[in-house]
Coordinates of C-alpha atoms in Angstrom, one line a residue:
M13 CA 17.9 75.4 139.2
P14 CA 21.5 76.6 138.8
K15 CA 22.2 80.2 139.6
K16 CA 22.7 82.4 136.6
T17 CA 26.0 84.2 136.0
S18 CA 25.7 87.6 134.4
L19 CA 27.7 88.5 131.4
S20 CA 29.3 91.4 133.3
T21 CA 30.5 89.0 135.9
I22 CA 32.1 86.8 133.3
N23 CA 33.7 89.9 131.7
Q24 CA 35.2 91.0 135.0
T25 CA 36.6 87.5 135.6
A26 CA 38.2 87.4 132.2
I27 CA 39.7 90.9 132.2
G28 CA 43.4 91.1 133.0
N29 CA 43.9 87.3 132.6
D30 CA 46.9 86.6 130.4
N31 CA 45.5 83.2 129.4
I32 CA 42.6 82.6 127.0
Q33 CA 39.6 81.2 128.8
V34 CA 36.5 79.5 127.3
V35 CA 33.8 81.3 129.2
G36 CA 30.9 81.1 126.8
S37 CA 30.3 81.8 123.1
N38 CA 29.0 85.3 123.8
N39 CA 32.3 86.2 125.5
V40 CA 34.9 84.7 123.2
I41 CA 35.7 88.0 121.4
T42 CA 36.0 89.8 124.8
T43 CA 38.3 87.2 126.1
I44 CA 40.6 87.3 123.0
T45 CA 40.7 91.0 123.2
N46 CA 41.7 90.8 126.9
F47 CA 44.4 88.4 126.0
F48 CA 46.0 90.8 123.6
A49 CA 45.3 93.9 125.7
G50 CA 46.8 92.5 128.9
H51 CA 45.8 94.5 131.9
T52 CA 42.9 96.9 131.8
E53 CA 43.5 100.6 131.6
Q54 CA 42.4 101.1 135.2
Q55 CA 44.8 98.4 136.4
R56 CA 47.7 100.0 134.5
A57 CA 46.8 103.4 135.7
M58 CA 46.8 102.3 139.4
R59 CA 50.1 100.4 138.9
N60 CA 51.7 103.5 137.4
R61 CA 50.3 105.7 140.1
R62 CA 51.7 103.5 142.9
A63 CA 55.1 103.2 141.1
M64 CA 55.4 107.0 140.7
L65 CA 54.5 107.7 144.3
E66 CA 57.2 105.2 145.4
L67 CA 59.7 106.7 143.0
V68 CA 59.2 110.2 144.3
K69 CA 59.3 109.0 147.9
N70 CA 62.6 107.0 147.4
T71 CA 64.2 109.8 145.4
W72 CA 63.3 112.9 147.2
I73 CA 62.1 111.9 150.7
K74 CA 64.4 109.1 151.6
G75 CA 67.2 110.2 149.3
V76 CA 67.3 113.9 150.1
L77 CA 64.9 115.1 152.9
E78 CA 65.8 112.4 155.4
R79 CA 69.5 112.7 154.8
S80 CA 69.8 116.4 154.5
L81 CA 71.8 118.7 156.7
Y82 CA 68.6 120.7 157.3
N83 CA 67.1 117.5 158.8
E84 CA 69.9 117.5 161.4
V85 CA 68.7 120.8 162.7
L86 CA 65.0 119.9 163.0
I87 CA 63.9 123.4 164.0
E88 CA 60.4 124.5 163.2
L89 CA 60.7 127.4 160.7
G90 CA 58.4 130.5 161.1
M91 CA 56.5 131.7 158.0
E92 CA 55.1 135.1 157.0
E93 CA 52.2 135.4 154.6
R94 CA 53.2 137.7 151.7
P95 CA 50.0 138.2 149.5
G96 CA 51.6 141.1 147.6
A97 CA 54.2 138.7 146.1
V98 CA 51.6 137.1 143.8
N99 CA 48.8 138.2 141.5
H100 CA 45.6 136.7 142.8
P101 CA 43.1 136.6 139.9
W102 CA 40.1 137.5 142.1
D103 CA 42.0 140.5 143.5
M104 CA 42.6 141.9 140.0
Q105 CA 39.0 141.3 138.8
L106 CA 37.3 142.7 142.0
K107 CA 39.9 145.3 142.7
M108 CA 40.4 144.1 146.2
P109 CA 42.6 146.3 148.5
D110 CA 46.2 145.2 149.1
K111 CA 46.5 142.7 151.9
E112 CA 49.1 143.2 154.6
N113 CA 51.8 140.7 155.4
R114 CA 51.0 138.5 158.3
I115 CA 53.2 136.3 160.6
L116 CA 51.6 132.9 160.7
P117 CA 50.9 131.4 164.1
P118 CA 53.8 129.2 165.6
G119 CA 53.3 125.6 164.7
T120 CA 51.7 126.3 161.3
S121 CA 52.8 123.6 158.9
I122 CA 53.4 124.0 155.2
M123 CA 50.6 121.4 154.7
Q124 CA 48.1 123.7 156.5
V125 CA 49.3 126.6 154.4
F126 CA 48.9 124.5 151.2
D127 CA 45.4 123.5 152.1
E128 CA 44.3 127.0 153.0
M129 CA 45.7 128.4 149.7
N130 CA 43.8 125.8 147.6
G131 CA 46.9 124.0 146.5
T132 CA 48.8 126.9 144.9
V133 CA 51.5 128.7 146.8
L134 CA 54.8 130.5 146.3
I135 CA 57.5 129.7 148.9
L136 CA 60.2 132.4 149.3
G137 CA 63.3 132.6 151.4
E138 CA 66.9 133.6 151.7
P139 CA 69.7 131.3 150.5
G140 CA 70.0 128.4 152.9
S141 CA 66.6 129.2 154.6
G142 CA 65.3 125.7 153.9
K143 CA 63.0 126.4 150.9
T144 CA 63.7 123.1 149.2
M145 CA 63.4 121.1 152.4
V146 CA 60.0 122.7 153.2
L147 CA 58.9 121.8 149.7
L148 CA 60.0 118.2 150.3
E149 CA 58.2 118.2 153.6
L150 CA 55.0 119.1 151.7
A151 CA 55.8 116.4 149.1
R152 CA 56.2 113.8 152.0
D153 CA 52.8 114.7 153.5
C154 CA 51.1 114.9 150.1
I155 CA 52.5 111.4 149.2
T156 CA 51.1 110.0 152.4
R157 CA 47.7 111.6 151.5
A158 CA 47.8 110.3 148.0
E159 CA 48.6 106.8 149.1
L160 CA 45.4 106.8 151.2
D161 CA 43.2 108.5 148.7
D162 CA 43.4 107.7 145.0
A163 CA 41.6 110.9 144.1
Q164 CA 44.6 113.0 145.3
P165 CA 47.1 114.1 142.7
I166 CA 50.6 112.6 142.5
P167 CA 53.2 115.0 144.0
V168 CA 56.2 115.3 141.7
V169 CA 59.3 117.5 142.3
F170 CA 60.7 119.4 139.3
N171 CA 63.7 121.8 139.2
L172 CA 63.2 124.8 137.0
S173 CA 66.9 125.2 136.4
S174 CA 66.6 123.0 133.3
W175 CA 63.9 125.3 131.7
S176 CA 66.0 126.9 129.0
I177 CA 64.0 127.1 125.8
P178 CA 62.1 130.5 125.7
N179 CA 59.2 129.4 123.5
Q180 CA 58.7 126.0 125.2
A181 CA 55.3 125.5 126.8
L182 CA 55.5 124.4 130.4
A183 CA 53.4 121.3 129.6
D184 CA 56.0 120.2 127.0
W185 CA 58.8 120.9 129.5
L186 CA 57.1 118.9 132.2
V187 CA 56.6 116.0 129.8
N188 CA 60.3 116.1 128.9
E189 CA 61.3 116.2 132.6
L190 CA 59.1 113.2 133.4
I191 CA 60.7 111.3 130.5
T192 CA 64.4 112.2 131.2
K193 CA 64.4 112.5 135.0
Y194 CA 61.7 110.0 136.1
Y195 CA 61.8 107.7 133.1
V196 CA 58.1 107.9 132.5
S197 CA 56.8 107.0 129.0
K198 CA 55.9 109.9 126.8
K199 CA 52.3 108.7 126.5
L200 CA 51.8 108.4 130.2
A201 CA 53.5 111.8 130.9
R202 CA 51.2 113.6 128.5
S203 CA 48.2 111.9 129.9
W204 CA 49.1 112.9 133.5
I205 CA 49.6 116.5 132.4
E206 CA 46.5 116.8 130.2
H207 CA 44.2 115.3 132.9
D208 CA 45.7 117.4 135.8
E209 CA 46.7 114.3 137.7
L210 CA 49.9 115.7 139.2
L211 CA 50.8 118.1 142.0
L212 CA 53.6 120.2 140.5
L213 CA 56.4 121.1 143.0
L214 CA 58.6 123.5 141.1
D215 CA 61.8 124.2 142.9
G216 CA 64.6 126.7 141.9
L217 CA 62.9 129.6 140.0
D218 CA 66.0 131.6 140.9
E219 CA 68.2 128.9 139.2
V220 CA 66.6 129.7 135.8
K221 CA 69.1 131.8 133.7
I222 CA 68.5 135.4 134.7
E223 CA 67.6 136.5 131.1
L224 CA 64.9 133.8 131.0
R225 CA 63.2 134.2 134.4
E226 CA 60.6 136.7 133.3
L227 CA 59.7 134.4 130.4
C228 CA 59.6 131.4 132.8
V229 CA 57.1 133.2 135.1
Q230 CA 55.0 134.1 132.1
T231 CA 55.1 130.5 130.9
I232 CA 54.0 129.2 134.3
N233 CA 51.1 131.8 134.3
R234 CA 49.9 130.6 130.9
F235 CA 50.0 127.1 132.1
R236 CA 47.9 128.1 135.1
D237 CA 45.3 129.6 132.8
E238 CA 45.1 126.4 130.9
H239 CA 45.2 124.0 133.9
G240 CA 43.5 126.0 136.6
S241 CA 42.6 122.9 138.6
M242 CA 46.1 121.6 138.8
H243 CA 47.8 122.1 142.2
L244 CA 51.2 123.9 141.9
V245 CA 53.9 125.1 144.3
V246 CA 56.9 127.3 143.3
C247 CA 60.1 127.9 145.3
S248 CA 62.4 130.9 144.8
R249 CA 65.0 133.0 146.6
S250 CA 63.2 136.1 147.7
A251 CA 65.6 138.7 146.3
D252 CA 65.7 137.0 142.9
Y253 CA 61.9 136.8 142.7
E254 CA 61.4 140.4 143.9
A255 CA 63.7 141.7 141.2
L256 CA 61.2 140.4 138.5
I257 CA 58.5 142.5 137.0
T258 CA 56.0 139.7 136.4
R259 CA 54.3 138.1 139.3
L260 CA 53.1 134.5 139.5
N261 CA 49.3 134.0 139.4
L262 CA 49.0 132.0 142.5
Q263 CA 46.7 132.0 145.5
N264 CA 49.3 133.3 148.0
A265 CA 52.9 133.4 149.1
V266 CA 54.9 132.7 152.3
L267 CA 58.3 133.9 153.3
L268 CA 60.4 131.6 155.4
Q269 CA 61.7 133.4 158.5
P270 CA 65.3 133.3 159.8
L271 CA 65.9 131.4 163.0
T272 CA 65.3 133.4 166.1
L273 CA 68.0 133.8 168.8
W274 CA 65.8 131.8 171.1
Q275 CA 65.6 128.9 168.5
I276 CA 69.4 128.9 168.0
D277 CA 70.0 128.8 171.8
E278 CA 67.5 126.0 172.2
Y279 CA 69.2 124.0 169.5
F280 CA 72.6 124.3 171.1
Q281 CA 71.2 123.3 174.5
R282 CA 69.8 120.1 172.9
A283 CA 73.0 119.5 170.9
G284 CA 75.1 119.2 174.1
P285 CA 78.7 120.1 175.1
E286 CA 80.3 118.9 171.8
V287 CA 79.2 122.2 170.1
A288 CA 79.6 124.5 173.1
S289 CA 82.6 126.3 171.6
V290 CA 80.5 127.3 168.5
H291 CA 77.8 128.5 170.8
E292 CA 80.2 130.5 172.8
A293 CA 81.7 132.1 169.7
L294 CA 78.3 133.3 168.5
E295 CA 78.1 135.6 171.6
Y296 CA 81.1 137.6 170.3
D297 CA 80.8 137.2 166.6
A298 CA 77.8 139.2 165.2
T299 CA 78.6 138.2 161.5
L300 CA 78.7 134.5 162.3
L301 CA 75.5 134.8 164.4
E302 CA 73.7 136.5 161.4
L303 CA 75.0 133.7 159.1
V304 CA 73.7 130.8 161.3
R305 CA 70.2 132.2 161.4
Q306 CA 69.7 130.2 158.2
P307 CA 69.2 126.5 159.0
L308 CA 71.7 125.2 156.4
M309 CA 74.5 127.5 157.6
L310 CA 73.8 126.5 161.2
S311 CA 74.4 122.8 160.2
I312 CA 77.4 123.6 158.0
T313 CA 79.0 125.8 160.7
I314 CA 78.6 123.2 163.4
L315 CA 80.2 120.5 161.2
A316 CA 83.0 122.9 160.1
Y317 CA 83.9 124.0 163.6
L318 CA 83.4 120.8 165.5
G319 CA 86.3 120.3 167.8
V320 CA 87.6 123.9 167.1
S321 CA 88.1 126.1 170.1
S322 CA 86.0 129.2 170.6
D323 CA 89.0 131.5 170.5
E324 CA 90.1 130.0 167.1
I325 CA 86.6 130.5 165.7
R326 CA 86.5 134.2 166.9
S327 CA 90.0 134.8 165.4
V328 CA 88.5 134.9 161.9
K329 CA 88.2 138.6 160.9
T330 CA 85.7 139.1 158.1
I331 CA 83.6 142.2 157.2
S332 CA 80.8 140.9 155.1
I333 CA 78.5 138.0 155.7
N334 CA 79.3 136.6 152.2
A335 CA 83.0 136.5 153.0
R336 CA 82.3 134.7 156.2
R337 CA 80.1 132.2 154.4
E338 CA 82.9 131.4 152.0
H339 CA 85.3 131.0 154.9
V340 CA 82.9 128.6 156.6
F341 CA 82.5 126.5 153.4
N342 CA 86.3 126.3 153.1
I343 CA 86.7 125.1 156.6
Y344 CA 83.8 122.6 156.1
I345 CA 85.5 121.1 153.0
K346 CA 88.8 120.8 154.9
Q347 CA 87.0 119.1 157.9
M348 CA 85.1 116.7 155.6
F349 CA 88.5 115.4 154.2
E350 CA 89.8 114.9 157.7
R351 CA 86.7 113.4 159.3
V352 CA 87.0 110.2 157.2
A353 CA 90.2 108.4 157.7
R354 CA 92.2 107.9 154.5
T355 CA 92.9 104.3 153.4
K356 CA 95.4 102.6 151.1
T357 CA 92.7 102.4 148.4
D358 CA 91.9 106.1 148.7
L359 CA 93.4 107.4 145.5
Y360 CA 91.9 110.9 145.5
T361 CA 93.8 113.9 147.0
P362 CA 91.9 116.9 148.3
D363 CA 93.2 119.0 145.4
Q364 CA 91.9 116.5 142.8
T365 CA 88.6 116.2 144.6
K366 CA 88.1 120.0 144.7
L367 CA 89.1 120.3 141.0
W368 CA 86.7 117.6 139.8
L369 CA 83.8 118.7 142.0
G370 CA 84.4 122.3 140.9
W371 CA 84.2 121.3 137.2
L372 CA 81.1 119.2 137.9
A373 CA 79.4 122.0 139.8
K374 CA 80.2 124.5 137.0
K375 CA 78.9 122.3 134.3
M376 CA 75.7 121.4 136.2
I377 CA 75.0 125.2 136.7
D378 CA 75.8 125.9 133.0
H379 CA 73.5 123.1 131.8
G380 CA 70.7 123.8 134.3
Q381 CA 71.1 120.5 136.2
S382 CA 70.3 120.0 139.9
V383 CA 70.6 116.2 139.8
F384 CA 73.6 114.7 138.0
L385 CA 73.2 111.4 136.1
I386 CA 76.3 109.9 134.6
E387 CA 74.4 108.6 131.6
H388 CA 73.2 112.1 130.8
L389 CA 76.7 113.3 129.9
Q390 CA 76.7 114.8 126.5
P391 CA 79.5 116.0 124.1
D392 CA 78.8 119.7 124.7
W393 CA 80.4 119.1 128.2
L394 CA 83.7 118.9 126.2
G395 CA 83.5 122.6 125.1
A396 CA 84.9 123.7 121.8
N397 CA 88.4 122.2 121.4
I398 CA 90.4 119.5 119.7
K399 CA 88.9 116.9 121.9
R400 CA 85.3 117.8 120.8
L401 CA 86.5 117.6 117.2
S402 CA 87.9 114.1 117.9
Y403 CA 84.6 113.1 119.5
D404 CA 82.6 114.3 116.4
V405 CA 84.9 112.4 114.0
L406 CA 84.6 109.2 116.0
A407 CA 80.8 109.6 116.2
L408 CA 80.6 110.1 112.4
I409 CA 82.8 107.0 111.9
L410 CA 80.4 104.9 114.0
T411 CA 77.4 106.2 112.0
L412 CA 79.1 105.5 108.7
L413 CA 80.1 102.0 109.9
E414 CA 76.4 101.2 110.7
I415 CA 75.3 102.4 107.3
A416 CA 78.1 100.4 105.6
S417 CA 77.1 97.3 107.5
L418 CA 73.5 97.7 106.4
V419 CA 74.6 98.1 102.8
L420 CA 76.8 95.0 103.0
I421 CA 73.9 92.9 104.4
T422 CA 71.4 94.0 101.8
G423 CA 73.9 93.9 99.0
F424 CA 74.6 90.3 99.9
M425 CA 70.9 89.4 100.1
F426 CA 70.0 90.9 96.7
G427 CA 73.2 90.4 94.7
A428 CA 76.3 92.4 94.1
S429 CA 75.1 93.5 90.7
Q430 CA 72.3 95.5 92.5
A431 CA 74.6 97.0 95.1
W432 CA 74.2 100.5 93.6
I433 CA 70.4 100.2 94.1
V434 CA 70.9 99.1 97.6
L435 CA 73.3 101.9 98.4
L436 CA 70.9 104.6 97.1
L437 CA 68.0 103.1 99.0
V438 CA 69.9 102.9 102.2
A439 CA 71.3 106.4 101.9
G440 CA 67.9 107.8 101.0
L441 CA 66.1 106.1 103.8
Y442 CA 68.8 107.2 106.3
M443 CA 68.7 110.8 105.2
F444 CA 64.9 110.8 105.3
F445 CA 64.3 109.2 108.7
V446 CA 67.3 110.2 110.7
D447 CA 67.7 113.6 112.3
K448 CA 71.2 114.7 111.4
S449 CA 71.5 116.8 114.5
T450 CA 71.2 113.7 116.7
I451 CA 74.5 112.2 115.3
G452 CA 76.8 112.1 118.3
M453 CA 74.1 112.6 120.9
I454 CA 74.0 109.9 123.6
V455 CA 70.6 108.4 124.0
P456 CA 70.6 105.2 126.1
V457 CA 68.1 102.4 125.5
E458 CA 67.3 102.2 129.2
A459 CA 64.1 100.3 129.7
L460 CA 62.4 97.9 127.3
R461 CA 59.6 95.4 127.7
W462 CA 57.7 93.2 125.3
S463 CA 54.0 93.8 125.1
R464 CA 51.2 92.0 123.2
R465 CA 49.2 95.2 123.3
N466 CA 52.1 97.2 121.7
L467 CA 52.6 94.4 119.1
F468 CA 49.0 94.8 117.8
K469 CA 48.8 98.5 118.2
R470 CA 51.6 99.6 115.8
P471 CA 54.8 98.0 114.3
A472 CA 58.1 99.4 115.4
L473 CA 59.6 102.1 113.2
P474 CA 62.7 100.1 112.2
V475 CA 60.4 97.3 111.0
I476 CA 58.4 99.8 108.9
I477 CA 61.6 101.2 107.4
G478 CA 63.0 97.7 106.8
L479 CA 59.7 96.5 105.2
I480 CA 59.6 99.4 102.8
F481 CA 63.2 98.9 101.9
Y482 CA 62.7 95.1 101.5
V483 CA 59.7 95.5 99.2
I484 CA 61.4 98.2 97.0
A485 CA 64.8 96.4 96.8
T486 CA 63.4 92.9 96.2
S487 CA 60.9 94.1 93.6
T488 CA 63.4 96.2 91.7
G489 CA 66.0 93.4 91.8
A490 CA 63.6 90.7 90.6
W491 CA 62.2 93.0 87.8
I492 CA 65.8 93.9 86.6
E493 CA 66.8 90.2 86.5
Y494 CA 63.6 88.4 85.3
R495 CA 61.3 91.1 84.0
Q496 CA 58.4 89.1 85.3
F497 CA 55.7 90.0 87.8
D498 CA 55.6 86.4 89.1
A499 CA 59.3 86.6 90.0
I500 CA 58.6 89.7 92.1
V501 CA 55.8 88.0 94.0
S502 CA 57.9 84.9 94.5
N503 CA 60.8 86.8 95.9
L504 CA 58.5 88.8 98.3
L505 CA 56.8 85.6 99.6
E506 CA 60.2 83.9 100.2
G507 CA 61.3 86.7 102.5
L508 CA 58.0 87.3 104.2
P509 CA 58.6 84.8 107.1
V510 CA 61.7 86.7 108.0
F511 CA 59.8 89.9 108.4
I512 CA 57.0 88.2 110.4
I513 CA 59.6 87.0 112.9
V514 CA 61.3 90.4 113.1
W515 CA 57.9 92.1 113.5
L516 CA 56.9 89.7 116.4
F517 CA 60.2 90.6 118.2
L518 CA 60.6 94.3 117.5
G519 CA 56.9 95.2 117.1
G520 CA 56.1 94.1 120.6
L521 CA 59.0 96.0 122.2
T522 CA 58.1 99.2 124.1
E523 CA 59.6 101.4 126.7
A524 CA 58.6 100.6 130.3
E525 CA 56.0 103.2 131.4
I526 CA 57.9 104.0 134.6
E527 CA 61.5 103.0 135.2
V528 CA 62.9 103.4 138.8
K529 CA 66.6 104.0 138.7
T530 CA 68.5 102.3 141.5
S531 CA 72.2 102.5 140.6
P532 CA 74.6 105.0 138.9
N533 CA 75.0 104.8 135.1
Q534 CA 72.3 102.2 135.0
G535 CA 71.0 103.5 131.6
I536 CA 74.3 102.8 129.9
R537 CA 74.8 99.5 131.5
R538 CA 71.3 98.4 130.4
S539 CA 71.9 99.7 126.9
L540 CA 75.0 97.5 126.8
L541 CA 73.0 94.5 128.0
Y542 CA 70.2 95.0 125.5
S543 CA 72.7 95.6 122.6
T544 CA 74.7 92.5 123.5
I545 CA 71.6 90.2 123.7
S546 CA 70.1 91.6 120.5
G547 CA 73.5 91.3 118.7
I548 CA 73.9 87.7 119.7
L549 CA 70.3 86.9 118.5
S550 CA 71.2 88.7 115.2
L551 CA 74.3 86.4 114.8
V552 CA 72.2 83.3 115.3
F553 CA 69.5 84.6 112.9
A554 CA 72.0 85.6 110.2
A555 CA 74.0 82.3 110.5
T556 CA 70.8 80.3 109.9
T557 CA 69.1 82.4 107.3
L558 CA 71.8 84.5 105.4
S559 CA 75.3 83.2 105.6
T560 CA 78.1 82.0 107.8
N561 CA 80.5 84.5 106.2
P562 CA 82.3 86.3 109.1
L563 CA 81.9 89.7 107.4
I564 CA 78.1 89.2 107.1
L565 CA 77.8 88.0 110.6
L566 CA 79.8 91.0 111.9
A567 CA 77.7 93.4 109.9
S568 CA 74.5 91.9 111.2
Y569 CA 75.7 92.2 114.8
L570 CA 76.7 95.8 114.3
V571 CA 73.4 96.9 112.7
I572 CA 71.1 95.2 115.3
S573 CA 73.2 96.0 118.4
D574 CA 73.5 99.7 117.3
W575 CA 69.7 99.9 117.2
F576 CA 69.5 98.5 120.8
G577 CA 72.1 100.7 122.5
S578 CA 75.7 99.9 121.5
Y579 CA 76.0 103.2 119.6
A580 CA 75.1 105.1 122.7
C581 CA 77.4 103.0 124.9
S582 CA 80.4 103.5 122.5
L583 CA 79.9 107.2 122.4
H584 CA 79.4 107.4 126.2
Y585 CA 82.7 105.7 127.0
I586 CA 84.5 107.7 124.3
L587 CA 83.3 110.9 125.9
R588 CA 84.3 109.6 129.4
F589 CA 87.8 108.8 128.1
L590 CA 88.2 112.2 126.5
L591 CA 87.0 114.0 129.7
Y592 CA 89.5 111.9 131.7
R593 CA 92.3 112.8 129.3
M594 CA 91.4 116.5 129.7
G595 CA 91.7 116.1 133.5
Y596 CA 88.0 116.7 134.3
M597 CA 87.2 113.4 135.9
P598 CA 88.9 110.1 136.9
L599 CA 88.3 106.9 134.9
E600 CA 86.3 105.3 137.7
Y601 CA 83.8 108.1 138.0
T602 CA 81.1 106.3 140.0
R603 CA 83.7 105.4 142.6
F604 CA 84.8 109.0 142.9
L605 CA 81.2 110.3 143.2
N606 CA 80.6 107.8 146.0
Y607 CA 83.8 109.1 147.6
A608 CA 82.3 112.6 147.5
V609 CA 79.1 111.2 149.1
D610 CA 81.1 109.8 152.0
R611 CA 82.5 113.2 152.7
I612 CA 79.1 114.9 152.6
F613 CA 79.8 116.9 149.5
L614 CA 77.2 115.0 147.4
R615 CA 74.0 113.0 148.2
K616 CA 73.2 109.9 146.2
I617 CA 69.5 109.8 145.1
G618 CA 68.5 106.7 143.1
G619 CA 70.9 106.5 140.2
G620 CA 72.0 110.2 140.4
Y621 CA 73.9 112.6 142.6
I622 CA 73.1 116.0 144.0
F623 CA 75.2 118.5 146.0
V624 CA 74.1 118.7 149.6
H625 CA 73.0 122.3 148.9
R626 CA 72.9 124.7 146.0
L627 CA 75.1 127.1 148.0
L628 CA 77.8 124.4 148.3
M629 CA 77.5 123.7 144.5
E630 CA 78.0 127.4 143.8
H631 CA 81.0 127.5 146.2
F632 CA 82.7 124.6 144.4
A633 CA 81.9 126.2 141.0
A634 CA 83.5 129.5 142.2
M635 CA 86.6 127.6 143.3
Y636 CA 87.0 126.2 139.7
Q637 CA 89.2 128.9 138.1
E638 CA 91.2 127.4 135.3
E639 CA 90.8 124.6 132.7
P640 CA 93.0 121.7 133.6
K641 CA 96.1 121.1 131.4

């Protein structure tokens, strides 16, 4: 007697298969459903989880932590427990006495602290003390843990510098950051936040605009009240945090300790004779010694004074530690230009480099950015001047050109005698559906995929708009010309196959749930690719169904390619050209940014760039004094 196969076994076999299988009459509906649904929800969730872990690892661990100046020092930082820096909810309810600060035992890792504090901790430290790197060490260890245990949350690094809308809930800000910085779909981002599936690593509380920091802390606290089970870590400079009235509602806080004299001596002994002159200078220069007690400045100082004699280092006469820091940064910048030999193809002078990096640093600080992506350039980087007016005029011309092309196509389809109807319909639909404030904004179409599941879930918005317009325009035109209901039905049926084809193509398109960026300006280049392909398809479609009239073909290309990214590409390169003409950047911007990476001013992470440290970015921004002519 043959062995029976259960229905559940058949279902498991059919799930996730992209081909329809005949597995029995009782399972036909399930199989068809699986065909259109694609992978199961669980499979998609696991795939997205693995992709996100890999993305964070590549971006922050391999791209920043392993290449950081801090990583060159490799000194174990001491930590002091600071319970008074946070509001522990149980302490407030039970009126517990204030706890004293406590130096944690040597060898205590940030992972141990994180576990002991139930996944919520505030990391404090002086500028250059290694707060971000300690945060990334925690991210690295948590990623390893999450790769081995699917029940662990996904560690994701966010920089609070971009939190700039006072009334914006933290959950909404997190969703927007996941979309714009990690290229996660909106649906997936909201799901992760709502179900507490992430470990939030919030860096740079001190980088929030000073007038918004209190509100930012209050917003984080409200989020904690709503998502009490979500693990959360915050980093801030200690002085900036202590100046706030509101305290974070976290389990505890730790303060990173400066390097001890013993740690500094031990490091120089390991480093060898190449840095002996710096070590010798420290014995006679108390200001410099105090400066290098922060890991970043120890690395910067060694690179700046490499090959410089002890006497020359000690000849610098500065009173304040801030003045000495600025001097060290200036020497560092000079040394970085000299350490890499100039070539015949090296077209950037030190003055140009400092000017362009100074402008970039200032704009990143002004716009609350820690990672710079070329495709995220927006027209407000132009400032208020004649060049911004030129950009706005060109953006408006491109918008009107798209409308005119759509009017031309529809007028041709339904007759010139009805052009006034077409014009009113197009203008009305445009004004109703398009947010006027977005005119001139650059929004690349970066990651698209075709999905059967998306096709049968909901039609794309352009198809809905087009279908409404088609029904109204065709019905009105037929009624005006024939005054017969049969003519309306006939006209609608004639054009129905066209909209079925368009629906099959556009309705199944959706944004990829997670897009890993691997090269600079990839978003704009992908938009250019998508717009070109869609434009060519529109030419073929128009030539076979509408007309071979060159004007109609051009209008078809403009309308479709604009929907798929050519509008964003055009505005992006117009903006780049205007910034070049104003002296803010070279034409080959990616090449220049890579040049800055070679000189250890920037780090390349994925498709973006980050200054090697916030202090260096602030130094370049301070160097930028005047607008270029």
